[in-house]
Coordinates of C-alpha atoms in Angstrom, one line a residue:
X4 CA -1.5 12.4 9.8
X5 CA -2.7 10.2 7.0
X6 CA -4.7 8.0 9.3
X7 CA -6.4 11.0 10.9
X8 CA -7.3 12.2 7.4
X9 CA -8.8 8.8 6.5
X10 CA -10.9 8.7 9.7
X11 CA -12.3 12.2 8.9
X12 CA -13.1 11.1 5.3
X13 CA -14.8 7.9 6.5
X14 CA -16.9 9.8 9.0
X15 CA -17.8 12.4 6.4
X16 CA -18.9 9.7 4.0
X17 CA -20.9 7.9 6.7
X18 CA -22.7 11.2 7.7
X19 CA -23.4 12.0 4.0
X20 CA -24.9 8.5 3.5
X21 CA -27.0 8.8 6.7
X22 CA -28.4 12.2 5.6
X23 CA -29.1 10.8 2.1
X24 CA -31.0 7.9 3.7
X25 CA -33.4 10.3 5.3
X26 CA -36.2 11.3 3.0
X27 CA -37.5 14.8 3.1
X28 CA -41.2 14.9 2.2
X29 CA -42.9 18.2 1.6
X30 CA -46.5 17.7 2.9
X31 CA -49.6 19.9 3.0
X32 CA -52.4 19.6 5.5
X33 CA -54.9 18.1 3.0
X34 CA -52.2 15.6 1.9
X35 CA -51.5 14.6 5.5
X36 CA -55.3 14.1 6.2
X37 CA -55.6 12.1 3.0
X38 CA -52.7 9.8 4.1
X39 CA -54.1 9.3 7.6
X40 CA -57.5 8.4 6.3
X41 CA -56.0 5.9 3.8
X42 CA -53.1 4.4 5.8
X43 CA -53.6 4.7 9.5
X44 CA -54.5 1.7 11.7
X45 CA -57.4 3.7 13.2
X46 CA -59.0 4.2 9.8
X47 CA -58.5 0.6 8.9
X48 CA -60.2 -0.5 12.1
X49 CA -63.2 1.7 11.3
X50 CA -63.4 0.2 7.8
X51 CA -63.2 -3.3 9.2
X52 CA -66.1 -2.6 11.7
X53 CA -68.2 -1.3 8.7
X54 CA -67.5 -4.5 6.8
X55 CA -68.4 -6.6 9.8
X56 CA -71.7 -4.8 10.3
X57 CA -72.5 -5.4 6.5
X58 CA -72.0 -9.1 7.0
X59 CA -74.2 -9.0 10.1
X60 CA -77.0 -7.4 8.0
X61 CA -76.6 -10.3 5.5
X62 CA -76.8 -12.8 8.3
X63 CA -80.0 -11.2 9.6
X64 CA -81.5 -11.3 6.1
X65 CA -80.8 -15.0 5.8
X66 CA -83.3 -15.6 8.6
X67 CA -86.1 -15.2 6.1
X68 CA -84.9 -18.0 3.9
X69 CA -86.0 -21.6 4.4
X70 CA -83.9 -24.1 6.4
X71 CA -83.1 -27.2 4.4
X72 CA -81.5 -30.2 6.1
X73 CA -80.4 -33.5 4.6
X74 CA -79.7 -36.6 6.6
X75 CA -79.1 -40.3 6.3
X76 CA -78.4 -43.3 8.5
X77 CA -77.1 -46.8 8.1
X78 CA -77.3 -49.1 11.1
X79 CA -76.3 -52.8 11.5
X80 CA -79.0 -54.5 13.7
X81 CA -78.6 -57.5 16.0
X82 CA -81.2 -59.8 17.7
X83 CA -84.2 -58.0 16.2
X84 CA -87.7 -59.1 17.3
X85 CA -89.7 -58.1 14.3
X86 CA -93.5 -58.3 13.8
X87 CA -95.9 -56.8 11.3
X88 CA -99.4 -57.4 10.2
X89 CA -98.2 -57.2 6.6
X90 CA -96.3 -60.5 7.1
X91 CA -99.3 -62.6 8.2
X92 CA -100.7 -65.1 5.7
X93 CA -104.5 -64.4 5.6
X94 CA -105.4 -68.0 4.7
X95 CA -103.3 -69.9 7.1
X96 CA -102.8 -67.3 9.8
X97 CA -99.1 -68.1 9.9
X98 CA -96.4 -65.5 10.1
X99 CA -93.0 -65.5 8.3
X100 CA -90.3 -63.7 10.3
X101 CA -87.7 -62.2 8.0
X102 CA -84.1 -61.9 8.9
X103 CA -83.8 -58.2 9.8
X104 CA -80.2 -57.1 10.4
X105 CA -79.8 -53.7 8.6
X106 CA -81.6 -50.4 8.6
X107 CA -81.1 -47.6 6.0
X108 CA -82.8 -44.2 6.2
X109 CA -82.6 -40.9 4.3
X110 CA -84.5 -37.7 4.7
X111 CA -84.8 -34.2 3.4
X112 CA -86.6 -31.6 5.6
X113 CA -87.6 -28.0 4.6
X114 CA -88.9 -25.4 7.0
X115 CA -90.0 -22.0 5.7
X116 CA -90.9 -19.3 8.3
X117 CA -94.2 -17.5 7.6
X118 CA -94.8 -15.6 10.8
X119 CA -92.6 -15.2 13.9
X120 CA -94.2 -12.3 15.7
X121 CA -92.4 -9.9 13.4
X122 CA -89.1 -10.9 15.0
X123 CA -87.3 -11.6 11.7
X124 CA -88.4 -8.3 10.1
X125 CA -87.3 -6.3 13.2
X126 CA -84.0 -8.3 13.5
X127 CA -83.2 -7.2 9.9
X128 CA -84.2 -3.6 10.6
X129 CA -82.1 -3.6 13.8
X130 CA -79.0 -4.9 11.9
X131 CA -79.5 -2.2 9.2
X132 CA -79.7 0.5 11.8
X133 CA -76.7 -0.8 13.6
X134 CA -74.8 -0.9 10.3
X135 CA -75.7 2.8 9.7
X136 CA -74.7 3.7 13.2
X137 CA -71.4 1.9 12.7
X138 CA -70.8 3.9 9.4
X139 CA -71.4 7.2 11.2
X140 CA -69.1 6.1 14.0
X141 CA -66.4 5.4 11.4
X142 CA -66.9 8.9 9.9
X143 CA -66.6 10.4 13.4
X144 CA -63.4 8.5 13.9
X145 CA -62.1 9.9 10.6
X146 CA -62.9 13.4 11.9
X147 CA -60.9 12.8 15.1
X148 CA -58.0 11.2 13.1
X149 CA -58.0 14.2 10.8
X150 CA -57.9 16.7 13.7
X151 CA -55.2 14.7 15.5
X152 CA -53.1 14.8 12.3
X153 CA -53.6 18.6 11.8
X154 CA -52.7 19.3 15.4
X155 CA -49.5 17.3 15.1
X156 CA -48.7 19.0 11.7
X157 CA -49.3 22.5 13.1
X158 CA -47.3 21.8 16.3
X159 CA -44.5 20.5 14.1
X160 CA -44.6 23.7 12.1
X161 CA -44.4 25.7 15.4
X162 CA -41.3 23.7 16.5
X163 CA -39.7 24.4 13.1
X164 CA -40.4 28.1 13.5
X165 CA -39.0 28.1 17.0
X166 CA -35.8 26.5 15.8
X167 CA -35.4 29.1 13.1
X168 CA -35.9 32.0 15.4
X169 CA -33.6 30.5 18.1
X170 CA -30.9 29.9 15.5
X171 CA -31.3 33.5 14.3
X172 CA -31.1 34.8 17.8
X173 CA -28.2 32.6 18.7
X174 CA -26.1 34.2 15.9
X175 CA -26.7 37.7 17.2
X176 CA -26.2 36.5 20.8
X177 CA -22.8 35.0 19.9
X178 CA -21.8 38.1 18.1
X179 CA -22.8 40.1 21.2
X180 CA -20.5 37.9 23.3
X181 CA -17.7 38.5 20.8
X182 CA -18.2 42.3 21.0
X183 CA -18.5 42.2 24.8
X184 CA -15.3 40.1 25.0
X185 CA -13.4 42.8 23.1
X186 CA -15.0 45.5 25.3
X187 CA -14.1 43.6 28.5
X188 CA -10.5 43.1 27.3
X189 CA -10.2 46.8 26.6
X190 CA -11.6 47.6 30.1
X191 CA -14.7 49.4 29.0
X192 CA -17.1 46.6 30.1
X193 CA -17.4 44.8 33.4
X194 CA -16.7 41.1 33.7
X195 CA -20.1 40.3 35.0
X196 CA -21.8 41.9 31.9
X197 CA -19.8 39.6 29.7
X198 CA -20.9 36.6 31.8
X199 CA -24.5 37.7 31.4
X200 CA -24.2 37.8 27.7
X201 CA -22.5 34.3 27.7
X202 CA -25.3 33.1 30.0
X203 CA -27.9 34.3 27.5
X204 CA -26.1 32.3 24.7
X205 CA -26.3 29.2 26.9
X206 CA -30.0 29.8 27.5
X207 CA -30.7 30.2 23.8
X208 CA -28.7 27.0 23.0
X209 CA -30.8 25.1 25.6
X210 CA -34.0 26.5 24.1
X211 CA -32.8 25.5 20.6
X212 CA -31.9 22.0 21.7
X213 CA -35.3 21.6 23.3
X214 CA -37.1 22.9 20.1
X215 CA -35.1 20.3 18.1
X216 CA -36.1 17.5 20.5
X217 CA -39.7 18.6 20.2
X218 CA -39.5 18.8 16.4
X219 CA -38.0 15.3 16.2
X220 CA -40.6 13.8 18.5
X221 CA -43.5 15.4 16.6
X222 CA -42.0 14.4 13.2
X223 CA -41.7 10.8 14.4
X224 CA -45.3 10.8 15.8
X225 CA -46.7 12.2 12.5
X226 CA -44.6 9.8 10.4
X227 CA -45.8 6.9 12.4
X228 CA -49.4 8.0 12.3
X229 CA -49.3 8.4 8.5
X230 CA -47.4 5.1 8.0
X231 CA -44.5 6.7 6.3
X232 CA -40.9 5.3 6.4
X233 CA -39.4 6.0 9.9
X234 CA -36.5 8.0 8.4
X235 CA -38.9 10.4 6.6
X236 CA -38.4 14.1 7.5
X237 CA -41.7 16.0 6.9
X238 CA -41.4 19.5 5.5
X239 CA -44.4 21.6 6.5
X240 CA -45.8 24.1 4.0
X241 CA -46.6 27.5 5.6
X242 CA -49.1 28.3 2.8
X243 CA -51.5 26.1 4.8
X244 CA -51.7 28.9 7.4
X245 CA -53.5 31.5 5.4
X246 CA -56.0 33.7 7.3
X247 CA -59.3 31.9 7.5
X248 CA -62.8 33.5 7.4
X249 CA -63.3 35.7 10.4
X250 CA -66.9 34.4 10.9
X251 CA -68.1 30.9 10.5
X252 CA -71.7 29.6 10.4
X253 CA -72.3 27.8 13.7
X254 CA -76.1 27.3 13.7
X255 CA -76.1 23.9 11.8
X256 CA -75.2 20.8 13.8
X257 CA -74.5 17.6 11.8
X258 CA -72.2 15.5 13.9
X259 CA -71.5 12.0 12.9
X260 CA -71.4 10.8 16.5
X261 CA -74.8 12.3 17.1
X262 CA -76.2 10.6 14.0
X263 CA -74.7 7.3 15.2
X264 CA -76.6 7.6 18.5
X265 CA -79.9 8.3 16.6
X266 CA -79.6 5.1 14.6
X267 CA -78.6 3.2 17.8
X268 CA -81.9 4.5 19.2
X269 CA -83.8 3.1 16.2
X270 CA -82.0 -0.2 16.7
X271 CA -83.2 -0.3 20.4
X272 CA -86.7 0.3 19.2
X273 CA -86.4 -2.7 16.9
X274 CA -85.1 -4.7 19.9
X275 CA -88.3 -3.8 21.8
X276 CA -90.4 -5.2 19.0
X277 CA -88.2 -8.3 18.8
X278 CA -88.8 -8.9 22.6
X279 CA -92.6 -8.3 22.1
X280 CA -92.6 -10.8 19.3
X281 CA -92.1 -13.6 21.8
X282 CA -95.8 -13.1 22.8
X283 CA -96.8 -14.5 19.4
X284 CA -96.7 -18.0 18.0
X285 CA -94.3 -19.1 15.4
X286 CA -95.8 -20.4 12.2
X287 CA -94.1 -22.0 9.2
X288 CA -94.5 -24.3 6.2
X289 CA -92.8 -27.7 6.7
X290 CA -92.2 -30.4 4.2
X291 CA -89.7 -33.0 3.1
X292 CA -88.9 -36.4 1.7
X293 CA -88.2 -39.7 3.5
X294 CA -86.9 -43.1 2.4
X295 CA -86.5 -46.2 4.5
X296 CA -85.0 -49.5 3.5
X297 CA -85.0 -52.6 5.8
X298 CA -83.6 -55.5 3.7
X299 CA -85.8 -58.6 3.8
X300 CA -88.6 -56.6 5.4
X301 CA -89.8 -53.5 3.6
X302 CA -88.8 -50.5 1.6
X303 CA -90.4 -47.0 1.8
X304 CA -89.7 -44.5 -0.9
X305 CA -91.2 -41.3 -2.3
X306 CA -92.6 -40.4 1.1
X307 CA -93.2 -36.8 0.3
X308 CA -94.8 -34.6 2.9
X309 CA -95.9 -31.0 3.4
X310 CA -97.8 -29.2 6.1
X311 CA -97.9 -26.3 8.5
X312 CA -96.0 -26.2 11.7
X313 CA -96.9 -24.0 14.7
X314 CA -95.1 -23.5 18.1
X315 CA -95.9 -21.4 21.0
X316 CA -94.0 -21.1 24.3
X317 CA -96.6 -20.4 26.8
X318 CA -94.1 -19.6 29.5
X319 CA -93.0 -16.5 27.5
X320 CA -96.2 -14.8 28.5
X321 CA -94.7 -14.5 32.0
X322 CA -91.0 -14.6 31.3
X323 CA -90.9 -12.1 28.4
X324 CA -92.2 -9.2 30.4
X325 CA -88.8 -8.5 31.9
X326 CA -87.1 -8.7 28.5
X327 CA -89.4 -6.1 27.1
X328 CA -88.8 -3.9 30.1
X329 CA -85.0 -4.1 29.7
X330 CA -85.3 -3.2 26.0
X331 CA -87.5 -0.2 26.8
X332 CA -85.2 0.9 29.5
X333 CA -82.2 0.8 27.0
X334 CA -84.3 2.9 24.6
X335 CA -84.9 5.5 27.3
X336 CA -81.3 5.5 28.2
X337 CA -80.3 6.2 24.6
X338 CA -82.9 9.0 24.4
X339 CA -81.4 10.8 27.4
X340 CA -77.9 10.2 26.0
X341 CA -78.9 11.9 22.7
X342 CA -80.3 14.8 24.6
X343 CA -77.2 15.2 26.6
X344 CA -74.9 14.8 23.6
X345 CA -76.9 17.5 21.7
X346 CA -76.4 20.0 24.5
X347 CA -72.7 19.1 24.9
X348 CA -72.1 19.6 21.1
X349 CA -73.8 23.0 21.3
X350 CA -71.4 24.0 24.1
X351 CA -68.4 22.5 22.2
X352 CA -69.3 24.5 19.1
X353 CA -69.8 27.8 21.0
X354 CA -66.5 27.2 22.9
X355 CA -64.6 26.5 19.6
X356 CA -66.1 29.6 18.0
X357 CA -65.0 31.8 20.9
X358 CA -61.5 30.3 20.7
X359 CA -61.5 31.0 17.0
X360 CA -62.5 34.6 17.4
X361 CA -59.9 35.0 20.2
X362 CA -57.2 33.8 17.9
X363 CA -57.9 36.7 15.5
X364 CA -57.8 39.2 18.4
X365 CA -54.4 37.7 19.6
X366 CA -53.0 38.0 16.1
X367 CA -53.9 41.7 16.1
X368 CA -52.3 42.2 19.5
X369 CA -49.2 40.1 18.6
X370 CA -48.6 42.2 15.5
X371 CA -48.5 45.4 17.6
X372 CA -46.4 43.8 20.3
X373 CA -43.8 42.6 17.7
X374 CA -43.5 46.1 16.3
X375 CA -43.2 47.5 19.8
X376 CA -40.6 44.9 20.9
X377 CA -38.5 45.4 17.7
X378 CA -38.6 49.2 18.2
X379 CA -37.9 48.9 21.9
X380 CA -34.8 46.7 21.3
X381 CA -33.5 49.2 18.7
X382 CA -33.9 52.1 21.2
X383 CA -32.3 50.2 24.0
X384 CA -29.4 49.1 21.8
X385 CA -28.8 52.7 20.7
X386 CA -28.8 53.7 24.4
X387 CA -26.4 50.9 25.3
X388 CA -24.0 51.9 22.5
X389 CA -24.1 55.4 23.9
X390 CA -23.7 54.4 27.5
X391 CA -27.2 55.3 28.5
X392 CA -28.5 51.7 29.1
X393 CA -27.0 48.8 31.0
X394 CA -26.5 45.2 29.9
X395 CA -29.6 43.9 31.7
X396 CA -31.8 46.3 29.8
X397 CA -30.3 45.2 26.5
X398 CA -30.5 41.5 27.1
X399 CA -34.1 41.9 28.4
X400 CA -35.1 43.8 25.3
X401 CA -33.5 41.2 23.1
X402 CA -35.4 38.4 24.8
X403 CA -38.6 40.4 24.6
X404 CA -38.0 40.8 20.8
X405 CA -37.4 37.1 20.4
X406 CA -40.6 36.2 22.3
X407 CA -42.6 38.6 20.3
X408 CA -41.4 37.1 17.1
X409 CA -42.2 33.6 18.3
X410 CA -45.7 34.7 19.3
X411 CA -46.2 36.3 15.9
X412 CA -44.9 33.2 14.1
X413 CA -47.4 31.0 16.1
X414 CA -50.4 33.4 15.7
X415 CA -51.4 32.6 12.1
X416 CA -50.9 28.9 12.7
X417 CA -53.1 29.2 15.8
X418 CA -55.9 30.8 13.7
X419 CA -55.8 27.8 11.3
X420 CA -55.7 25.4 14.2
X421 CA -58.7 26.9 15.9
X422 CA -60.5 27.0 12.6
X423 CA -60.0 23.3 12.1
X424 CA -61.1 22.6 15.6
X425 CA -64.3 24.6 15.0
X426 CA -65.0 22.6 11.8
X427 CA -64.5 19.4 13.8
X428 CA -67.0 20.6 16.4
X429 CA -69.5 21.1 13.6
X430 CA -68.7 17.8 12.0
X431 CA -67.5 19.4 8.7
X432 CA -63.7 18.9 8.9
X433 CA -63.1 16.0 6.5
X434 CA -65.9 17.1 4.2
X435 CA -64.3 20.6 3.6
X436 CA -60.7 19.3 3.5
X437 CA -61.5 16.6 0.9
X438 CA -63.4 19.1 -1.3

């Protein structure tokens, strides 16, 4: 007996420690969105792409600066045949051949671009436009991350509400089984009616277990997305599901993904100009310093030089035509993509607005159906108690009442969900939540 008591005590302590280890975290929708934008891998990837594009802009700007190279050589020479007019004696005409066995050279070269067919200028502009497009893509990714988080949050809330309603219904269903058992034992209720009530208890228990499983999965997904400890239990706040405005302005379109495409189009226009720049020569200022020392022969120092360099690839007149055509084709492709995206966004906004308005209509209908279901169950229950309704009618009315309560519990959350989806379609979700 003592050992059995000890086992129970140990199990109780273990369960208590396990429950204590789990952290319950009350969390609102704005807090969840803030966490996902700060901690999630998706947001960090977006920030990293922005940083990369910033470095690419700096790399492009560096093209306007001069190239400076420094070099030096030392070489050991063997069997050198050396001759120079400087070594000839003007009076005798004889030549003294020095022993040349070493060569030392040093040089400093500077090249400053002056004109390159506007390629440097357009390369810098293209990198800036790509950087801006990348920034807008990151903002669009934030919008999608925020909506994903909100949908997980609201679905978690729905699972919690389902659990609460199933638990409440399970209590009354078990009480009905107890009452029916007494009635069956007293001979005033058929055996199969008791079995029907017991079957309903089993069905509710299955539904409750399924709701718990759904809640646990959604909680784990949300915790993982927000980078919270795995044992965190998120407690949703129902105040987030207040009734939103019945009408929302849908005329304005400011989508980050559309803005990103527009700046990508500007970058392709820069690429066209870069390709066309190959038709022009490249001109630059060149200069430098050179020193040469050949022991026993001669030394050259302070050989400063400056001048203008020009290069022109004549073959580009023929080869570059296809590169320009490719760049123009990409620009046309992006133009059509922007036109299609604009139309798709308009359809998306209109669809989201219709879904939002329908959610209000459903709430109104669910309110009525809940009242009707509750009243119907009350009437049927009274009839059953007075022998005027059978078990099937009672159980069916009870299930109808349960479903009506679930629909009503979901209705306000659905309005908020559709509202956030509409804001996302308009590109305003993160802006309004962060305000």
